[in-house]
PDB file of C-alpha atoms in Angstrom:
ATOM      1  CA  UNK V   4     -61.853  10.403 -60.343  1.00 66.00           C
ATOM      2  CA  UNK V   5     -62.026   7.629 -57.798  1.00 73.00           C
ATOM      3  CA  UNK V   6     -58.754   6.059 -58.878  1.00 78.00           C
ATOM      4  CA  UNK V   7     -56.382   4.599 -56.377  1.00 85.00           C
ATOM      5  CA  UNK V   8     -52.917   5.806 -57.181  1.00 86.00           C
ATOM      6  CA  UNK V   9     -49.478   5.021 -55.908  1.00 87.00           C
ATOM      7  CA  UNK V  10     -47.553   8.264 -55.759  1.00 88.00           C
ATOM      8  CA  UNK V  11     -43.822   8.660 -55.522  1.00 90.00           C
ATOM      9  CA  UNK V  12     -42.467  12.149 -55.120  1.00 93.00           C
ATOM     10  CA  UNK V  13     -38.958  13.483 -54.669  1.00 93.00           C
ATOM     11  CA  UNK V  14     -37.477  16.940 -54.536  1.00 90.00           C
ATOM     12  CA  UNK V  15     -34.224  17.832 -56.317  1.00 89.00           C
ATOM     13  CA  UNK V  16     -32.033  20.842 -56.831  1.00 90.00           C
ATOM     14  CA  UNK V  17     -29.969  21.387 -59.922  1.00 89.00           C
ATOM     15  CA  UNK V  18     -27.842  24.531 -60.458  1.00 88.00           C
ATOM     16  CA  UNK V  19     -29.650  26.372 -57.761  1.00 87.00           C
ATOM     17  CA  UNK V  20     -33.081  25.573 -59.105  1.00 90.00           C
ATOM     18  CA  UNK V  21     -35.305  23.375 -56.902  1.00 91.00           C
ATOM     19  CA  UNK V  22     -37.913  21.162 -58.467  1.00 90.00           C
ATOM     20  CA  UNK V  23     -40.083  18.227 -57.526  1.00 91.00           C
ATOM     21  CA  UNK V  24     -40.769  15.173 -59.615  1.00 92.00           C
ATOM     22  CA  UNK V  25     -43.882  13.105 -58.934  1.00 92.00           C
ATOM     23  CA  UNK V  26     -44.744   9.778 -60.543  1.00 92.00           C
ATOM     24  CA  UNK V  27     -48.198   8.233 -60.117  1.00 89.00           C
ATOM     25  CA  UNK V  28     -49.295   4.724 -61.025  1.00 89.00           C
ATOM     26  CA  UNK V  29     -52.825   3.353 -61.159  1.00 87.00           C
ATOM     27  CA  UNK V  30     -53.181   0.584 -58.551  1.00 87.00           C
ATOM     28  CA  UNK V  31     -56.438  -0.875 -59.920  1.00 86.00           C
ATOM     29  CA  UNK V  32     -54.790  -3.713 -61.943  1.00 87.00           C
ATOM     30  CA  UNK V  33     -52.437  -4.533 -59.069  1.00 89.00           C
ATOM     31  CA  UNK V  34     -55.288  -4.593 -56.523  1.00 89.00           C
ATOM     32  CA  UNK V  35     -57.354  -6.831 -58.829  1.00 90.00           C
ATOM     33  CA  UNK V  36     -54.464  -9.242 -59.191  1.00 94.00           C
ATOM     34  CA  UNK V  37     -53.891  -9.187 -55.440  1.00 94.00           C
ATOM     35  CA  UNK V  38     -57.563  -9.904 -54.764  1.00 95.00           C
ATOM     36  CA  UNK V  39     -57.571 -12.814 -57.248  1.00 97.00           C
ATOM     37  CA  UNK V  40     -54.422 -14.163 -55.573  1.00 97.00           C
ATOM     38  CA  UNK V  41     -56.098 -13.967 -52.153  1.00 97.00           C
ATOM     39  CA  UNK V  42     -59.249 -15.768 -53.381  1.00 97.00           C
ATOM     40  CA  UNK V  43     -57.216 -18.479 -55.109  1.00 97.00           C
ATOM     41  CA  UNK V  44     -55.061 -18.875 -51.992  1.00 97.00           C
ATOM     42  CA  UNK V  45     -58.150 -19.093 -49.778  1.00 97.00           C
ATOM     43  CA  UNK V  46     -59.758 -21.661 -52.094  1.00 97.00           C
ATOM     44  CA  UNK V  47     -56.615 -23.794 -52.259  1.00 98.00           C
ATOM     45  CA  UNK V  48     -56.188 -23.591 -48.483  1.00 98.00           C
ATOM     46  CA  UNK V  49     -59.793 -24.647 -47.942  1.00 98.00           C
ATOM     47  CA  UNK V  50     -59.394 -27.507 -50.417  1.00 98.00           C
ATOM     48  CA  UNK V  51     -56.174 -28.566 -48.651  1.00 97.00           C
ATOM     49  CA  UNK V  52     -57.905 -28.586 -45.252  1.00 98.00           C
ATOM     50  CA  UNK V  53     -60.783 -30.671 -46.630  1.00 98.00           C
ATOM     51  CA  UNK V  54     -58.351 -33.146 -48.193  1.00 98.00           C
ATOM     52  CA  UNK V  55     -56.380 -33.354 -44.936  1.00 98.00           C
ATOM     53  CA  UNK V  56     -59.576 -34.026 -42.978  1.00 98.00           C
ATOM     54  CA  UNK V  57     -60.526 -36.872 -45.301  1.00 97.00           C
ATOM     55  CA  UNK V  58     -56.999 -38.337 -45.141  1.00 97.00           C
ATOM     56  CA  UNK V  59     -57.068 -38.055 -41.336  1.00 97.00           C
ATOM     57  CA  UNK V  60     -60.467 -39.760 -41.214  1.00 96.00           C
ATOM     58  CA  UNK V  61     -59.232 -42.560 -43.470  1.00 94.00           C
ATOM     59  CA  UNK V  62     -56.085 -43.076 -41.367  1.00 91.00           C
ATOM     60  CA  UNK V  63     -58.050 -43.131 -38.102  1.00 90.00           C
ATOM     61  CA  UNK V  64     -60.592 -45.612 -39.462  1.00 89.00           C
ATOM     62  CA  UNK V  65     -57.789 -47.822 -40.749  1.00 85.00           C
ATOM     63  CA  UNK V  66     -56.010 -47.670 -37.399  1.00 80.00           C
ATOM     64  CA  UNK V  67     -59.112 -48.306 -35.324  1.00 83.00           C
ATOM     65  CA  UNK V  68     -60.210 -51.140 -37.612  1.00 81.00           C
ATOM     66  CA  UNK V  69     -57.160 -53.044 -36.366  1.00 76.00           C
ATOM     67  CA  UNK V  70     -58.162 -52.290 -32.779  1.00 83.00           C
ATOM     68  CA  UNK V  71     -61.683 -53.554 -33.534  1.00 85.00           C
ATOM     69  CA  UNK V  72     -60.228 -57.073 -33.552  1.00 84.00           C
ATOM     70  CA  UNK V  73     -59.128 -56.560 -29.934  1.00 87.00           C
ATOM     71  CA  UNK V  74     -62.613 -55.325 -29.056  1.00 88.00           C
ATOM     72  CA  UNK V  75     -64.175 -58.394 -30.695  1.00 90.00           C
ATOM     73  CA  UNK V  76     -61.768 -60.638 -28.764  1.00 90.00           C
ATOM     74  CA  UNK V  77     -62.773 -58.925 -25.508  1.00 90.00           C
ATOM     75  CA  UNK V  78     -66.449 -59.595 -26.270  1.00 92.00           C
ATOM     76  CA  UNK V  79     -65.678 -63.240 -27.110  1.00 92.00           C
ATOM     77  CA  UNK V  80     -63.636 -63.514 -23.894  1.00 90.00           C
ATOM     78  CA  UNK V  81     -66.546 -62.124 -21.905  1.00 89.00           C
ATOM     79  CA  UNK V  82     -68.875 -64.647 -23.543  1.00 92.00           C
ATOM     80  CA  UNK V  83     -66.467 -67.469 -22.630  1.00 89.00           C
ATOM     81  CA  UNK V  84     -65.708 -68.410 -26.233  1.00 91.00           C
ATOM     82  CA  UNK V  85     -61.946 -67.873 -25.875  1.00 91.00           C
ATOM     83  CA  UNK V  86     -59.471 -68.069 -22.997  1.00 90.00           C
ATOM     84  CA  UNK V  87     -57.005 -65.361 -24.043  1.00 91.00           C
ATOM     85  CA  UNK V  88     -56.772 -62.369 -26.350  1.00 90.00           C
ATOM     86  CA  UNK V  89     -54.924 -62.776 -29.633  1.00 88.00           C
ATOM     87  CA  UNK V  90     -51.529 -61.092 -29.539  1.00 86.00           C
ATOM     88  CA  UNK V  91     -51.380 -60.460 -33.298  1.00 85.00           C
ATOM     89  CA  UNK V  92     -52.429 -56.839 -32.909  1.00 84.00           C
ATOM     90  CA  UNK V  93     -50.960 -53.464 -33.883  1.00 80.00           C
ATOM     91  CA  UNK V  94     -47.760 -52.742 -31.996  1.00 84.00           C
ATOM     92  CA  UNK V  95     -49.365 -49.688 -30.360  1.00 82.00           C
ATOM     93  CA  UNK V  96     -51.781 -51.862 -28.361  1.00 85.00           C
ATOM     94  CA  UNK V  97     -49.662 -55.004 -28.085  1.00 89.00           C
ATOM     95  CA  UNK V  98     -48.295 -54.126 -24.599  1.00 92.00           C
ATOM     96  CA  UNK V  99     -51.865 -53.589 -23.369  1.00 90.00           C
ATOM     97  CA  UNK V 100     -53.018 -56.928 -24.795  1.00 91.00           C
ATOM     98  CA  UNK V 101     -50.051 -58.710 -23.202  1.00 93.00           C
ATOM     99  CA  UNK V 102     -50.817 -57.115 -19.825  1.00 94.00           C
ATOM    100  CA  UNK V 103     -54.485 -58.101 -20.132  1.00 92.00           C
ATOM    101  CA  UNK V 104     -53.509 -61.690 -20.952  1.00 93.00           C
ATOM    102  CA  UNK V 105     -51.184 -61.775 -17.932  1.00 95.00           C
ATOM    103  CA  UNK V 106     -53.986 -60.399 -15.766  1.00 94.00           C
ATOM    104  CA  UNK V 107     -56.410 -63.024 -17.120  1.00 93.00           C
ATOM    105  CA  UNK V 108     -53.879 -65.792 -16.406  1.00 93.00           C
ATOM    106  CA  UNK V 109     -53.259 -64.500 -12.873  1.00 95.00           C
ATOM    107  CA  UNK V 110     -57.013 -64.205 -12.242  1.00 93.00           C
ATOM    108  CA  UNK V 111     -57.603 -67.762 -13.447  1.00 92.00           C
ATOM    109  CA  UNK V 112     -54.809 -69.060 -11.214  1.00 94.00           C
ATOM    110  CA  UNK V 113     -56.251 -67.149  -8.254  1.00 95.00           C
ATOM    111  CA  UNK V 114     -59.736 -68.495  -8.989  1.00 93.00           C
ATOM    112  CA  UNK V 115     -58.413 -72.047  -9.306  1.00 93.00           C
ATOM    113  CA  UNK V 116     -56.503 -71.767  -6.000  1.00 95.00           C
ATOM    114  CA  UNK V 117     -59.613 -70.364  -4.289  1.00 92.00           C
ATOM    115  CA  UNK V 118     -61.762 -73.218  -5.583  1.00 90.00           C
ATOM    116  CA  UNK V 119     -59.137 -75.738  -4.501  1.00 92.00           C
ATOM    117  CA  UNK V 120     -58.946 -74.173  -1.040  1.00 91.00           C
ATOM    118  CA  UNK V 121     -62.744 -74.224  -0.691  1.00 85.00           C
ATOM    119  CA  UNK V 122     -62.830 -77.859  -1.748  1.00 85.00           C
ATOM    120  CA  UNK V 123     -60.123 -78.730   0.757  1.00 86.00           C
ATOM    121  CA  UNK V 124     -61.966 -76.837   3.491  1.00 84.00           C
ATOM    122  CA  UNK V 125     -65.246 -78.590   2.712  1.00 80.00           C
ATOM    123  CA  UNK V 126     -63.515 -81.969   2.763  1.00 81.00           C
ATOM    124  CA  UNK V 127     -61.712 -81.143   6.030  1.00 84.00           C
ATOM    125  CA  UNK V 128     -64.965 -80.072   7.723  1.00 78.00           C
ATOM    126  CA  UNK V 129     -66.955 -83.079   6.541  1.00 78.00           C
ATOM    127  CA  UNK V 130     -65.595 -85.601   9.082  1.00 80.00           C
ATOM    128  CA  UNK V 131     -65.824 -83.367  12.180  1.00 81.00           C
ATOM    129  CA  UNK V 132     -69.370 -82.282  11.233  1.00 75.00           C
ATOM    130  CA  UNK V 133     -70.447 -85.885  10.768  1.00 77.00           C
ATOM    131  CA  UNK V 134     -69.061 -86.740  14.204  1.00 80.00           C
ATOM    132  CA  UNK V 135     -70.919 -83.806  15.787  1.00 77.00           C
ATOM    133  CA  UNK V 136     -74.171 -84.788  14.083  1.00 73.00           C
ATOM    134  CA  UNK V 137     -73.681 -88.436  15.034  1.00 77.00           C
ATOM    135  CA  UNK V 138     -73.207 -87.672  18.733  1.00 78.00           C
ATOM    136  CA  UNK V 139     -75.608 -84.712  18.932  1.00 76.00           C
ATOM    137  CA  UNK V 140     -78.567 -85.191  16.533  1.00 73.00           C
ATOM    138  CA  UNK V 141     -80.363 -82.145  17.989  1.00 74.00           C
ATOM    139  CA  UNK V 142     -77.603 -80.037  16.415  1.00 72.00           C
ATOM    140  CA  UNK V 143     -79.014 -80.938  13.004  1.00 71.00           C
ATOM    141  CA  UNK V 144     -82.227 -79.046  13.793  1.00 75.00           C
ATOM    142  CA  UNK V 145     -80.278 -76.010  15.023  1.00 75.00           C
ATOM    143  CA  UNK V 146     -78.103 -76.003  11.898  1.00 72.00           C
ATOM    144  CA  UNK V 147     -81.200 -76.347   9.683  1.00 76.00           C
ATOM    145  CA  UNK V 148     -82.911 -73.452  11.507  1.00 75.00           C
ATOM    146  CA  UNK V 149     -79.770 -71.356  11.158  1.00 71.00           C
ATOM    147  CA  UNK V 150     -79.582 -72.126   7.446  1.00 72.00           C
ATOM    148  CA  UNK V 151     -83.247 -71.150   6.972  1.00 76.00           C
ATOM    149  CA  UNK V 152     -82.693 -67.936   8.909  1.00 78.00           C
ATOM    150  CA  UNK V 153     -79.669 -67.059   6.810  1.00 70.00           C
ATOM    151  CA  UNK V 154     -81.628 -67.739   3.601  1.00 73.00           C
ATOM    152  CA  UNK V 155     -84.453 -65.483   4.790  1.00 75.00           C
ATOM    153  CA  UNK V 156     -81.979 -62.628   5.351  1.00 68.00           C
TER     154      UNK V 156
END
């Protein structure tokens, strides 16, 4: 009749007589309940995944919003508005910010030493060049021609 049945059968012997007992149960209500349980479980799982995705998105936005301050500081540093990055940042990026600030300080010191050395060199060359130009005025024309040639290149 199209029914799905669960059948349990066992054979026995009593006083020399063998017999078999069979018990059948209709599985339709059990299968319906099982199917409802599966659909409810699937729906709750899907709802849980959606909720977890939104919570994850919220947490990531909140975390990266704190890092946005570092990004803004980097843009302001590039524009020359500030000299160093703020160190009041999330602890996850604080070591990076400290290293960047140390690098910026070292770069500034290097740049300052280079400028100082160039200034010293220019000052040291000034007197000997003046003496050469004073005693050999034709050298001025050669230096001018060399400068023009270098500019053309």
